[in-house]
Short mmCIF file of C-alpha atoms in Angstrom, two decimals:
data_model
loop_
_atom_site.label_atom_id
_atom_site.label_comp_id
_atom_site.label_asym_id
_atom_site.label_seq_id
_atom_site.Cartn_x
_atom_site.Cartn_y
_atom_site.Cartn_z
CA UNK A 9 24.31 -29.04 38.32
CA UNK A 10 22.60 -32.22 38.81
CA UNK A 11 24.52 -32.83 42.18
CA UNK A 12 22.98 -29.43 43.48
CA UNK A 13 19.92 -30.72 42.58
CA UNK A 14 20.57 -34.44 44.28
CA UNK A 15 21.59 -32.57 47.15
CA UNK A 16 18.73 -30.22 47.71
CA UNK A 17 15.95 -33.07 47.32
CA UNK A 18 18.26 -35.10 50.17
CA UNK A 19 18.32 -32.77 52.26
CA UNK A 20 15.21 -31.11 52.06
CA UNK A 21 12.52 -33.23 50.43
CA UNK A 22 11.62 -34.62 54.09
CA UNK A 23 11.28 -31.31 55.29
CA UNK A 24 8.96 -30.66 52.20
CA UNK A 25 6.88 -33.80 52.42
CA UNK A 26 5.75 -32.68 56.17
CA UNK A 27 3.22 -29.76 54.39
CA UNK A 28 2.75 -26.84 54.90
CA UNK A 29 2.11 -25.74 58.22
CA UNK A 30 4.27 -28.33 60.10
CA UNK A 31 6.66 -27.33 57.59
CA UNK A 32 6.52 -23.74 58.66
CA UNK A 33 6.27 -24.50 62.60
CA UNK A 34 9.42 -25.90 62.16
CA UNK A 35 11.34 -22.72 60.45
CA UNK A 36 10.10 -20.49 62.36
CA UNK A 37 10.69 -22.20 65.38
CA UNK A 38 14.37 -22.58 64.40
CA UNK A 39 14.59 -19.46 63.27
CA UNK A 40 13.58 -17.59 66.58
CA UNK A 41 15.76 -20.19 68.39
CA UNK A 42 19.12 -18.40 66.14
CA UNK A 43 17.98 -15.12 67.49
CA UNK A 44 18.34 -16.14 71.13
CA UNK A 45 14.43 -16.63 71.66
CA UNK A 46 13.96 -18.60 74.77
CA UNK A 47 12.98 -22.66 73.26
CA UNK A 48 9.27 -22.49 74.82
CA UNK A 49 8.39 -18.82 72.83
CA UNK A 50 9.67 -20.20 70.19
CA UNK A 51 7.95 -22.86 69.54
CA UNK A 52 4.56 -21.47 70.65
CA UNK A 53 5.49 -18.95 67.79
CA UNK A 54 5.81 -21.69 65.56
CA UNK A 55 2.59 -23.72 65.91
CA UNK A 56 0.48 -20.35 66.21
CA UNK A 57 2.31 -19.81 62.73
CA UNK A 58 1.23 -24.02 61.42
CA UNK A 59 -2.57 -23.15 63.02
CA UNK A 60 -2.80 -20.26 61.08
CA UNK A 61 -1.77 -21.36 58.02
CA UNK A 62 -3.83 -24.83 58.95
CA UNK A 63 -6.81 -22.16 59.28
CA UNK A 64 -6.68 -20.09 56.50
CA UNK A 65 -6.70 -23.01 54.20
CA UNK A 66 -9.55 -24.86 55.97
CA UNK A 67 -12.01 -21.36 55.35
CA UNK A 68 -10.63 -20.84 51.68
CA UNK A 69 -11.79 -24.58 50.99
CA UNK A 70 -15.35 -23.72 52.58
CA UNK A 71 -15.43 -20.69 50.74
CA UNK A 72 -14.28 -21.73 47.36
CA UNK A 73 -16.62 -24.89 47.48
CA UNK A 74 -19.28 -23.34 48.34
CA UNK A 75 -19.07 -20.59 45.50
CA UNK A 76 -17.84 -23.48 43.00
CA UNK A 77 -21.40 -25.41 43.49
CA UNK A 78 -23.01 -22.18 43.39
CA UNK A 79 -21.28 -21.07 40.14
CA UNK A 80 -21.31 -24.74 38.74
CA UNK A 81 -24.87 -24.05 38.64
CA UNK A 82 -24.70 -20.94 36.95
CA UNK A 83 -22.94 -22.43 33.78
CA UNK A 84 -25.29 -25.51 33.65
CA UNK A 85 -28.10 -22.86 33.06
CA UNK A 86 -26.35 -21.28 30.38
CA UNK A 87 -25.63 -24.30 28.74
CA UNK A 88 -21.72 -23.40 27.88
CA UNK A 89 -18.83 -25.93 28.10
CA UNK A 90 -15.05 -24.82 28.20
CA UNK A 91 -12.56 -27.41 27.80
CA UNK A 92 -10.30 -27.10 30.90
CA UNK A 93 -11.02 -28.09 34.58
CA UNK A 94 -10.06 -25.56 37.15
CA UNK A 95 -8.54 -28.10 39.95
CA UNK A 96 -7.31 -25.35 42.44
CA UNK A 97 -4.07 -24.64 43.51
CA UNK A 98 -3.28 -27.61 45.89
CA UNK A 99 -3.25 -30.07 43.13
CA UNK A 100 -0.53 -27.73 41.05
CA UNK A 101 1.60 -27.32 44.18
CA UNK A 102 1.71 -31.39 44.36
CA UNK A 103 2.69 -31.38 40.72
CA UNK A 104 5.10 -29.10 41.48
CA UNK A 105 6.31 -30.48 45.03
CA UNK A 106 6.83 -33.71 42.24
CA UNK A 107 9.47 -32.16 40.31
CA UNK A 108 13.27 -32.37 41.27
CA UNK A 109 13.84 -29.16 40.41
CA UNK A 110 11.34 -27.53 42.88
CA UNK A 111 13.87 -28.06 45.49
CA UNK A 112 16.81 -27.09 43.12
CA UNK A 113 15.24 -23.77 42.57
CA UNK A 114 14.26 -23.15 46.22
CA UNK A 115 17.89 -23.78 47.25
CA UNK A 116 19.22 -21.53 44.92
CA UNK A 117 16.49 -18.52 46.27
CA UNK A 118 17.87 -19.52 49.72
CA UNK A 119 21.25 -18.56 48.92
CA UNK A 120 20.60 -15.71 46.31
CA UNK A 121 18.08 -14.02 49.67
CA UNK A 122 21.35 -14.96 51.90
CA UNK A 123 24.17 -13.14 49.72
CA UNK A 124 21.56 -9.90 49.28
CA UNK A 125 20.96 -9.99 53.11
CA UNK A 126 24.96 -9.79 53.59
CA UNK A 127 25.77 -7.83 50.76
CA UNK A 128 22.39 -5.00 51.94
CA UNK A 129 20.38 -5.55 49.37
CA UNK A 130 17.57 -6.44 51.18
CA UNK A 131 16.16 -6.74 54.87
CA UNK A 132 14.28 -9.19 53.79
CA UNK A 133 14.57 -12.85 55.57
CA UNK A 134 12.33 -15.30 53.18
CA UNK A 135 10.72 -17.81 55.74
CA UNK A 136 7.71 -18.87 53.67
CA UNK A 137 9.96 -21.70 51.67
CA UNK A 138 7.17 -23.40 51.09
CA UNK A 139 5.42 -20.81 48.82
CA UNK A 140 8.21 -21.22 46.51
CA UNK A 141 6.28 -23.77 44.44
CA UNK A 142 4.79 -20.36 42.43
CA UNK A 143 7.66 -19.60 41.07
CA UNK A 144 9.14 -23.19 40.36
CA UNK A 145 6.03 -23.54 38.36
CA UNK A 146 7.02 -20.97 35.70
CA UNK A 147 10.49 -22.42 35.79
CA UNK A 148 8.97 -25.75 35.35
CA UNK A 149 7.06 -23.95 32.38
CA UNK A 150 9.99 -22.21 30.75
CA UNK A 151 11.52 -25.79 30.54
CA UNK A 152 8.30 -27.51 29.62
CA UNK A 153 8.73 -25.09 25.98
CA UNK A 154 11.95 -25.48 25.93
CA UNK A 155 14.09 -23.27 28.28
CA UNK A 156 17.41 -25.79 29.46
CA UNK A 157 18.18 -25.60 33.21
CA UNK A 158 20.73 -22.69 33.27
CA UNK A 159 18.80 -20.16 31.12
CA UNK A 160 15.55 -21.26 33.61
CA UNK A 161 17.77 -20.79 36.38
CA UNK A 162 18.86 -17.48 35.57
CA UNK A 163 15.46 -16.61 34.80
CA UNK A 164 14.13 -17.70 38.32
CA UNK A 165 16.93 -16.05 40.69
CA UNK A 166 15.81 -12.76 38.26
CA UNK A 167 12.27 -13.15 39.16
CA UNK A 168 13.08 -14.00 43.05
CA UNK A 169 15.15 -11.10 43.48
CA UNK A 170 12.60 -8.65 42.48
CA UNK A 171 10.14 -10.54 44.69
CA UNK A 172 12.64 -10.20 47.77
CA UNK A 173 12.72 -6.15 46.67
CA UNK A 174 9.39 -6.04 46.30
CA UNK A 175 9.15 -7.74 49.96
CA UNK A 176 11.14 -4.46 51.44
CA UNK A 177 9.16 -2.16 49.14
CA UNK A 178 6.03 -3.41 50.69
CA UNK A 179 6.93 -3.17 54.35
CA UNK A 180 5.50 0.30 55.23
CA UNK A 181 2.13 -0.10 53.48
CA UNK A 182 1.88 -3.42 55.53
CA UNK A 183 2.66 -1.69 58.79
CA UNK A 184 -0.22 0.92 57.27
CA UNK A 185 -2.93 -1.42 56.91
CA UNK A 186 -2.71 -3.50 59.59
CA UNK A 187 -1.92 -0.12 62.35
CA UNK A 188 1.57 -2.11 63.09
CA UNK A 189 4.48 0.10 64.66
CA UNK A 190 7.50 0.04 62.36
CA UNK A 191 9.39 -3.01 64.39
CA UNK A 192 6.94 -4.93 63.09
CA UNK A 193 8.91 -7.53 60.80
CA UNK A 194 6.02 -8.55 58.84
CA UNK A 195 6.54 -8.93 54.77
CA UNK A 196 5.88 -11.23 52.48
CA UNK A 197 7.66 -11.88 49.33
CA UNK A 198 4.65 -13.89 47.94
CA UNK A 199 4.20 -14.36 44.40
CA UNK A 200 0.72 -12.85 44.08
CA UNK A 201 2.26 -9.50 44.78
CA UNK A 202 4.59 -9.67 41.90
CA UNK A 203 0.99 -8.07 40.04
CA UNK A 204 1.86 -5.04 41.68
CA UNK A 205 3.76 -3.09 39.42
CA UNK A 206 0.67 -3.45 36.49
CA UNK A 207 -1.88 -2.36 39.27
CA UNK A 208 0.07 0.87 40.17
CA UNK A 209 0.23 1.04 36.21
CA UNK A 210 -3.82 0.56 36.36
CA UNK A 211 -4.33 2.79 39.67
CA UNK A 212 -2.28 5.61 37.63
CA UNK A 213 -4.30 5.39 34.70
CA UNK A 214 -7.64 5.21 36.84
CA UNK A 215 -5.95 8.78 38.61
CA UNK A 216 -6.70 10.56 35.10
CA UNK A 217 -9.85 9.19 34.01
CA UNK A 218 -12.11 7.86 37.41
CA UNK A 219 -10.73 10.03 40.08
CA UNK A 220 -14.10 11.67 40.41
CA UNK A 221 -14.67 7.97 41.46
CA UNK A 222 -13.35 8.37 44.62
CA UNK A 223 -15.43 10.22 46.64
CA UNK A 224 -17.60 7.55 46.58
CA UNK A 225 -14.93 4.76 47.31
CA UNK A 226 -14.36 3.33 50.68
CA UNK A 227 -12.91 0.55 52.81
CA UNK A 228 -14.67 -1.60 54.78
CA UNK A 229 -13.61 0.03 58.07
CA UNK A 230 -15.12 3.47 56.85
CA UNK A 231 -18.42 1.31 55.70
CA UNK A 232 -18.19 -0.40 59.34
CA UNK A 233 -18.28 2.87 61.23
CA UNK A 234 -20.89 4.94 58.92
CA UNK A 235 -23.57 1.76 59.00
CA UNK A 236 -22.24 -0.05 61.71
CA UNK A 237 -23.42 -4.08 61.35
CA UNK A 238 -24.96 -3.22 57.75
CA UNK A 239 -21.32 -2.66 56.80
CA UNK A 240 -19.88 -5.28 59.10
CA UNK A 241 -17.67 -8.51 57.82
CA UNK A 242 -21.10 -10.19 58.37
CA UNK A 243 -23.09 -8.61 56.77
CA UNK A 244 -20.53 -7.97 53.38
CA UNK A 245 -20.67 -12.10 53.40
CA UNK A 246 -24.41 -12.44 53.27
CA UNK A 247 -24.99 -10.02 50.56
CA UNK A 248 -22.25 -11.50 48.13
CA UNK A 249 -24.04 -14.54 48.98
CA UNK A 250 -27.34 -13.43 48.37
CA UNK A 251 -25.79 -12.35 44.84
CA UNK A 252 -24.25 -15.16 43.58
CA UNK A 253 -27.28 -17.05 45.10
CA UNK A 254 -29.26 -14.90 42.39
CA UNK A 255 -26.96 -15.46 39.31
CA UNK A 256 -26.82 -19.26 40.21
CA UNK A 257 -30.61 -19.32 40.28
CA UNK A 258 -30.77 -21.74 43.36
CA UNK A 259 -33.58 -21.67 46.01
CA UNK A 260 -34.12 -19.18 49.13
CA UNK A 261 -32.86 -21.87 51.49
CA UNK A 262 -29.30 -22.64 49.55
CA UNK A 263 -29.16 -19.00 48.68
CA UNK A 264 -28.94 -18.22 52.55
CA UNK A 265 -26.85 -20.80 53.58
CA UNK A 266 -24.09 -19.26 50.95
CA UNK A 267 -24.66 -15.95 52.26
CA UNK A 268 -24.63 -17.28 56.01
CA UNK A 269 -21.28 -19.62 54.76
CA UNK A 270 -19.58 -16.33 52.62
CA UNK A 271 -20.35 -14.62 56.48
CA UNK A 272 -18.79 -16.46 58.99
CA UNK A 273 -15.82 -17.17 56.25
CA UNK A 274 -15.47 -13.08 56.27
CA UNK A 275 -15.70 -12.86 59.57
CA UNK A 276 -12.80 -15.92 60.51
CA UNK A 277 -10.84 -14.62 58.07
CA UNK A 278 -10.03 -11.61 60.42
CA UNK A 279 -9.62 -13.67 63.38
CA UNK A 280 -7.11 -15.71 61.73
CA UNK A 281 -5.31 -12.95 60.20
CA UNK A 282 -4.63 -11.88 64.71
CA UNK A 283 -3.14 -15.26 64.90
CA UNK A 284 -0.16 -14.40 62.32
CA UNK A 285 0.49 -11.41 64.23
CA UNK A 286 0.69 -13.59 67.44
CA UNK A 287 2.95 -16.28 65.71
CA UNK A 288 5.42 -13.25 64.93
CA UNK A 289 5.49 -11.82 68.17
CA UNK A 290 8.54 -13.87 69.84
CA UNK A 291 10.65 -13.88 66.85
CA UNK A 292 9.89 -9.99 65.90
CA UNK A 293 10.95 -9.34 69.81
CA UNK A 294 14.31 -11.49 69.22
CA UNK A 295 15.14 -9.64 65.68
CA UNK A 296 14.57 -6.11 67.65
CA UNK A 297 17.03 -7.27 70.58
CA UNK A 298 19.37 -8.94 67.91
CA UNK A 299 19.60 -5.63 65.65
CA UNK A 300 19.97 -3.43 68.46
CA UNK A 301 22.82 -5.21 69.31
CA UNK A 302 24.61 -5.71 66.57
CA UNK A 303 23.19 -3.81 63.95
CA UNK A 304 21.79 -0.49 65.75
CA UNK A 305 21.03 1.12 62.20
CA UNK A 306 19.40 -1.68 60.49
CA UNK A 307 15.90 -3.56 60.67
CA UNK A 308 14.98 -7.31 59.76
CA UNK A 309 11.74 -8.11 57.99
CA UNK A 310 10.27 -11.68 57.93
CA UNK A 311 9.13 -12.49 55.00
CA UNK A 312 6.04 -14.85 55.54
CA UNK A 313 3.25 -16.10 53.62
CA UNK A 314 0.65 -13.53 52.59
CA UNK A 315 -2.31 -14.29 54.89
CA UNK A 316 -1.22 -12.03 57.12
CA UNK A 317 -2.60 -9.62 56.13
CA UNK A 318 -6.06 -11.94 55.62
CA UNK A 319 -7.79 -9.71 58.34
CA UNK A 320 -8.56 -6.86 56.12
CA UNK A 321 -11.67 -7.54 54.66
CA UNK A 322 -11.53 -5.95 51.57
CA UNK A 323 -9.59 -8.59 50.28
CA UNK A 324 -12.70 -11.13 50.66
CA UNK A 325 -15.14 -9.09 49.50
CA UNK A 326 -13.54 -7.98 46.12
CA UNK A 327 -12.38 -11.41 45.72
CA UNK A 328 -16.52 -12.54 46.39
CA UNK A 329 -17.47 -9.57 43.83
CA UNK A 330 -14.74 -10.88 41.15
CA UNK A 331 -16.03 -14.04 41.02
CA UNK A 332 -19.27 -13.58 38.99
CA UNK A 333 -17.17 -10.96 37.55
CA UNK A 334 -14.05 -13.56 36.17
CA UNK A 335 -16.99 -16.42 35.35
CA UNK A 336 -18.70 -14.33 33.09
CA UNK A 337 -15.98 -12.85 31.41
CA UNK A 338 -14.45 -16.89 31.34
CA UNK A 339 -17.62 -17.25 28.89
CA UNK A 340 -17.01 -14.12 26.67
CA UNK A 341 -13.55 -14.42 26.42
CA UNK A 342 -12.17 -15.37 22.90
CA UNK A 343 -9.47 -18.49 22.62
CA UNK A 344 -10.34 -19.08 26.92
CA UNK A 345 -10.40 -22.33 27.40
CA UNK A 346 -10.35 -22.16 31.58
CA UNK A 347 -13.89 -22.30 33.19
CA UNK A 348 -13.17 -20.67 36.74
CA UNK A 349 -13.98 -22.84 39.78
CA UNK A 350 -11.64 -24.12 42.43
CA UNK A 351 -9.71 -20.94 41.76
CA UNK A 352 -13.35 -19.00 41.97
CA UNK A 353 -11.95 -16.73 44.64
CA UNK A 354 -9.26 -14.64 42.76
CA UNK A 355 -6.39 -14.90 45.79
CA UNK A 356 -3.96 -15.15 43.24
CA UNK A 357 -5.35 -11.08 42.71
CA UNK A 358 -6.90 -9.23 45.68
CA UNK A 359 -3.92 -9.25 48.22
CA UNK A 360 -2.04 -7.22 45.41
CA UNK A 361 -5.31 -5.40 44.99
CA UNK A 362 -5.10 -4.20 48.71
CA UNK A 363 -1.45 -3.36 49.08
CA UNK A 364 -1.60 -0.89 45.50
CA UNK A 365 -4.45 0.53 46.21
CA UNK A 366 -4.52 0.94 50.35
CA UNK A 367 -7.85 -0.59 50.15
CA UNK A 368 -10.62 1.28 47.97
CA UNK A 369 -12.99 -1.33 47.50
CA UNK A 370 -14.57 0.53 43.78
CA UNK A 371 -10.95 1.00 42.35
CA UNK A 372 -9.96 -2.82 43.68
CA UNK A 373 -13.16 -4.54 41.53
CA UNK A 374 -12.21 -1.96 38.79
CA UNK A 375 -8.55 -2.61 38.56
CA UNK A 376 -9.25 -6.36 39.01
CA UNK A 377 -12.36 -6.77 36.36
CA UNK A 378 -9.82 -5.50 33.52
CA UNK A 379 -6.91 -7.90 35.03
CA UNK A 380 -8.78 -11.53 35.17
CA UNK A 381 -8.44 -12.08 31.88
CA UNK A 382 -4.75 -12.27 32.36
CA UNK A 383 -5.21 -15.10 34.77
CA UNK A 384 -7.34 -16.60 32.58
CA UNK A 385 -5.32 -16.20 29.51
CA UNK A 386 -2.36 -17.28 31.44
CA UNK A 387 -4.15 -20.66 32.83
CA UNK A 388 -4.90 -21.51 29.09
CA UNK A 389 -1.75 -20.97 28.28
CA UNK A 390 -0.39 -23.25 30.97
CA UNK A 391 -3.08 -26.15 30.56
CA UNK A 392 -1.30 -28.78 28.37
CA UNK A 393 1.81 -28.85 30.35
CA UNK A 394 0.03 -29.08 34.07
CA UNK A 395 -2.16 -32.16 32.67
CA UNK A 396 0.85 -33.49 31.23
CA UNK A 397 2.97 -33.29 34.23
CA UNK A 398 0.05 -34.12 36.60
CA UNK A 399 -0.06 -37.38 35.10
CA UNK A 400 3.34 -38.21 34.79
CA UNK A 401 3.41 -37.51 38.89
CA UNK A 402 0.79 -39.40 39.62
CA UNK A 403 -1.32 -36.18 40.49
CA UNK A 404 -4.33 -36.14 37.80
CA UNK A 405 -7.55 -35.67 39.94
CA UNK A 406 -9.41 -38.77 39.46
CA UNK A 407 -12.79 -37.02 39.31
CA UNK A 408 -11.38 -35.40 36.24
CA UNK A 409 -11.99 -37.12 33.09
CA UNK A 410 -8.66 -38.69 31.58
CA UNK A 411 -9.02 -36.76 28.21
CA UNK A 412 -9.70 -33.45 30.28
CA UNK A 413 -6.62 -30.79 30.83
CA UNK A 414 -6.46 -29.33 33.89
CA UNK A 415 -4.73 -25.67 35.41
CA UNK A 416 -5.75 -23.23 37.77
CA UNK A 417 -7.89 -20.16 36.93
CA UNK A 418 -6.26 -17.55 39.55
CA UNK A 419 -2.67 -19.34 39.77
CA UNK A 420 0.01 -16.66 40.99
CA UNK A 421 2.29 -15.13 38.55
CA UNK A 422 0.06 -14.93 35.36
CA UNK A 423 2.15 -12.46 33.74
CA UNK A 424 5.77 -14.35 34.08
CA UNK A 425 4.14 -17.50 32.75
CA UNK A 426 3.51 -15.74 29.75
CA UNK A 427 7.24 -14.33 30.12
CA UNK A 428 8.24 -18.17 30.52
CA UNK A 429 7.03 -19.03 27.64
CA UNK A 430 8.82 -16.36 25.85
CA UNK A 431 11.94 -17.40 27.05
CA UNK A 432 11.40 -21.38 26.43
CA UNK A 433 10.59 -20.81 22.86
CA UNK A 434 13.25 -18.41 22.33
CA UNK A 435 15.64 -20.93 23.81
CA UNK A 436 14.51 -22.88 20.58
CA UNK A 437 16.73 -20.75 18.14
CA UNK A 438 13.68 -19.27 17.07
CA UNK A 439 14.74 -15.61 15.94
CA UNK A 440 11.36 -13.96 16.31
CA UNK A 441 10.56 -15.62 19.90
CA UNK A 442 14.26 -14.29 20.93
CA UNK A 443 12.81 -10.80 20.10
CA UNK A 444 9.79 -11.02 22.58
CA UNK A 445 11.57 -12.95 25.21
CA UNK A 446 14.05 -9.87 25.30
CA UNK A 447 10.89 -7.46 24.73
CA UNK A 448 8.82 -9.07 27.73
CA UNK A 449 11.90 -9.04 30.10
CA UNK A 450 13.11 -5.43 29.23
CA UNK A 451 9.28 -4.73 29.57
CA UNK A 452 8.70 -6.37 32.81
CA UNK A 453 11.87 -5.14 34.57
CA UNK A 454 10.99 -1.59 33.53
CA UNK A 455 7.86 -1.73 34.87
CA UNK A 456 9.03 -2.92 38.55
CA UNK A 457 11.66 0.24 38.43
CA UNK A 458 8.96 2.52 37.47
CA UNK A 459 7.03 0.90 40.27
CA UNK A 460 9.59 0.58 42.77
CA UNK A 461 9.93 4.59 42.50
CA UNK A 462 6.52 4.77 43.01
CA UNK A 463 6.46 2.58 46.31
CA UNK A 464 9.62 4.28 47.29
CA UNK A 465 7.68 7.93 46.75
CA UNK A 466 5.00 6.26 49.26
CA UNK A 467 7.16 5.21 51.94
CA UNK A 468 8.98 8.42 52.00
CA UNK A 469 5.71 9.92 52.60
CA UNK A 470 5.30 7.59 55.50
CA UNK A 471 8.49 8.32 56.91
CA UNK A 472 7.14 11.94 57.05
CA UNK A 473 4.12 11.06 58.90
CA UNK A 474 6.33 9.27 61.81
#
């Protein structure tokens, strides 16, 4: 085992240590190069892919500071102190990039996505390698409480393959929302969607008791064309602004600049989300020529990272709404430790949000408002072993005081850290823990069936429609 893992960090940790985008330039540019994709195409698919991603994380880091400050100064005026530092998710994914096993585990998803590719248990091609730092993390976890390497790797090829399913399970809503034909190859098999299967529980649930809710929900394209600008990505920025501007208690002129900041961050948000579509153009052309060729009755999905789908701007504006929402309810919460700031803007949530529930703004806040305290729960949970292993990696923020512990408030995968934890203690001996560990994995996997059924009662529904 230890030789896989010397081998993976070889080979792969200089690939790794490039980031993100370059990282992802690369693949994809190899990628459409094994599909017979002419070199130049290629490669302009490639860096449109690294700008993208270069892009998206430049506006989340305008938007999340500027609601962090904002928020910051709503818990100085209520005079409450929680005991652990939300850093973000860039310092976790160093902490995790840190590890050995990071690489171990990603090699291992690489071959467990190539055998279900041959074997057809999956159309799903997992590009976004990078991304595989959210599920390391709970392996890290299970590990951290006491999990040894086989039982966490079984328990991370069980979580990837339902994230690859879920990838192909997600396919036709994506083509829905974003009005792509079906040889679009778009997917993602992104951890944040792995809260899917406990929305569709949620969205059920809200069925029976709020439907009468929904003749007064919407999307932000319906708002667009009743109101026109009023309802306009513009517009939805400067009001959330405005609000938080008014729970912060700050003056007229900061209050405006948020809303004018939450704005422009709505609006490039959408124009981003065009340039994924672009990156995937040559490669999605060489998988259609490729398939037709030699496999006329089968279709390849690429399975990127989620911001493709970063256009639709309900996923901002919940995520703006939630924020207020998860602070407060960070203050309320019994046994919380985690006060929410560079994880303000619930990403870890909304994208999931949008895919269960096609984008109905009132049932996405609702759904979410009763979630976030998972994520918060979760990033408690988590907080002594990410301080401990940020310092032993060198990768402690040094505005963070020494005898602080760290985590992230809206970190992907909230409910299998709690399901690592299971699993670590029971891998203790201890008889009771062994009982929930089996409990929460029985529990989880039946709830992705149930869900898959309902996702696969959806897409035959599209394949009606044509």
């Amino acid at each position: 085992m230890s030789y896989i893992i010397d081998l993976a960090n070889t080979v792969l940790q200089p690939l790794i240590n490039l980031g993100a985008a370059p990282l992802m330039t690369i693949i994809l540019t190899v990628i459409a190069l094994l599909f017979r994709v002419k070199f130049t195409k290629a490669l302009e698919g490639g860096i449109k892919l690294g700008i993208a991603l270069t892009g998206v994380g430049a506006i989340m880091n305008i938007l999340t500071g500027a609601f962090s400050n904002a928020l910051g100064e709503f818990v100085a005026n209520t005079g409450l102190n929680l005991n652990v530092t939300d850093v973000g998710w860039a310092p976790l994914a160093t902490i995790t990039w840190g590890s050995p096993y990071t690489l171990y585990f990603m090699l291992i998803l690489l071959i467990v996505n190539g055998i279900m590719l041959a074997l057809n248990k999956t159309n799903t091609l997992d590009v976004d390698i990078f991304d595989i730092w959210h599920l390391s993390i709970v392996g890290l976890f299970a590990m951290y409480m006491g999990a040894n390497l086989l039982v966490t790797t079984l328990l991370v090829v069980f979580i990837g393959v339902l994230k690859i399913i879920n990838s192909d399970l997600m396919k036709p809503t994506f083509n829905d929302l974003l009005n792509a034909p079906d040889e679009n190859p778009m997917t993602t098999t992104h951890m944040n969607y792995m809260m899917n299967p406990i929305i569709m529980l949620l969205d059920k649930i809200y069925d029976k008791l709020f439907s009468w809710l929904d003749k007064y929900d919407f999307d932000a394209a319906k708002l667009n064309s009743k109101i026109g600008f009023w309802g306009s990505k513009f517009a939805i920025g400067i009001y959330l602004g405005i609000f938080v501007g008014l729970l912060a208690g700050i003056s007229i002129q900061e209050m405006l600049t948020l809303g004018f900041t939450a704005a422009v961050c709505l609006e490039l948000f959408s124009v981003i989300g065009q340039w994924f579509i672009a990156s995937v153009e040559p490669l999605s052309q060489g998988v259609t020529d490729f398939t037709s060729k030699k496999f006329s009755d089968r279709t390849f999905n690429i399975g990127l990272d989620w911001p493709f789908i970063a256009g639709r701007a309900e996923i901002w504006a919940v995520a703006n709404v939630l924020a207020p929402i998860m602070l407060i309810e960070a203050l309320i919460l019994p046994n919380n430790g985690l006060l929410p700031l560079g994880g303000i803007i619930a990403m870890g949530l909304t994208p999931a949000l949008l895919v269960v529930t096609r984008g109905k703004i009132i049932r996405m806040i609702v759904i979410g408002t009763v979630l976030l305290p998972t994520f918060l729960y979760s990033g408690t949970l988590i907080a002594p072993f990410v301080t401990e292993t940020a310092k032993q990696v060198g990768a402690f923020p040094a505005d963070v005081a020494s005898n602080s512990l760290i985590s992230h408030t809206t970190l992907e995968g909230p409910i299998e850290k709690f399901v690592a934890y299971f699993v670590g203690q029971a891998s203790q001996g201890d008889i009771e823990m062994m009982i929930y560990a089996a409990l929460a994995i029985a529990l989880y996997l039946i709830l992705f069936v149930w869900y898959a059924k309902q996702m696969q009662k959806r897409n035959a529904e599209y394949a009606k429609k044509g």
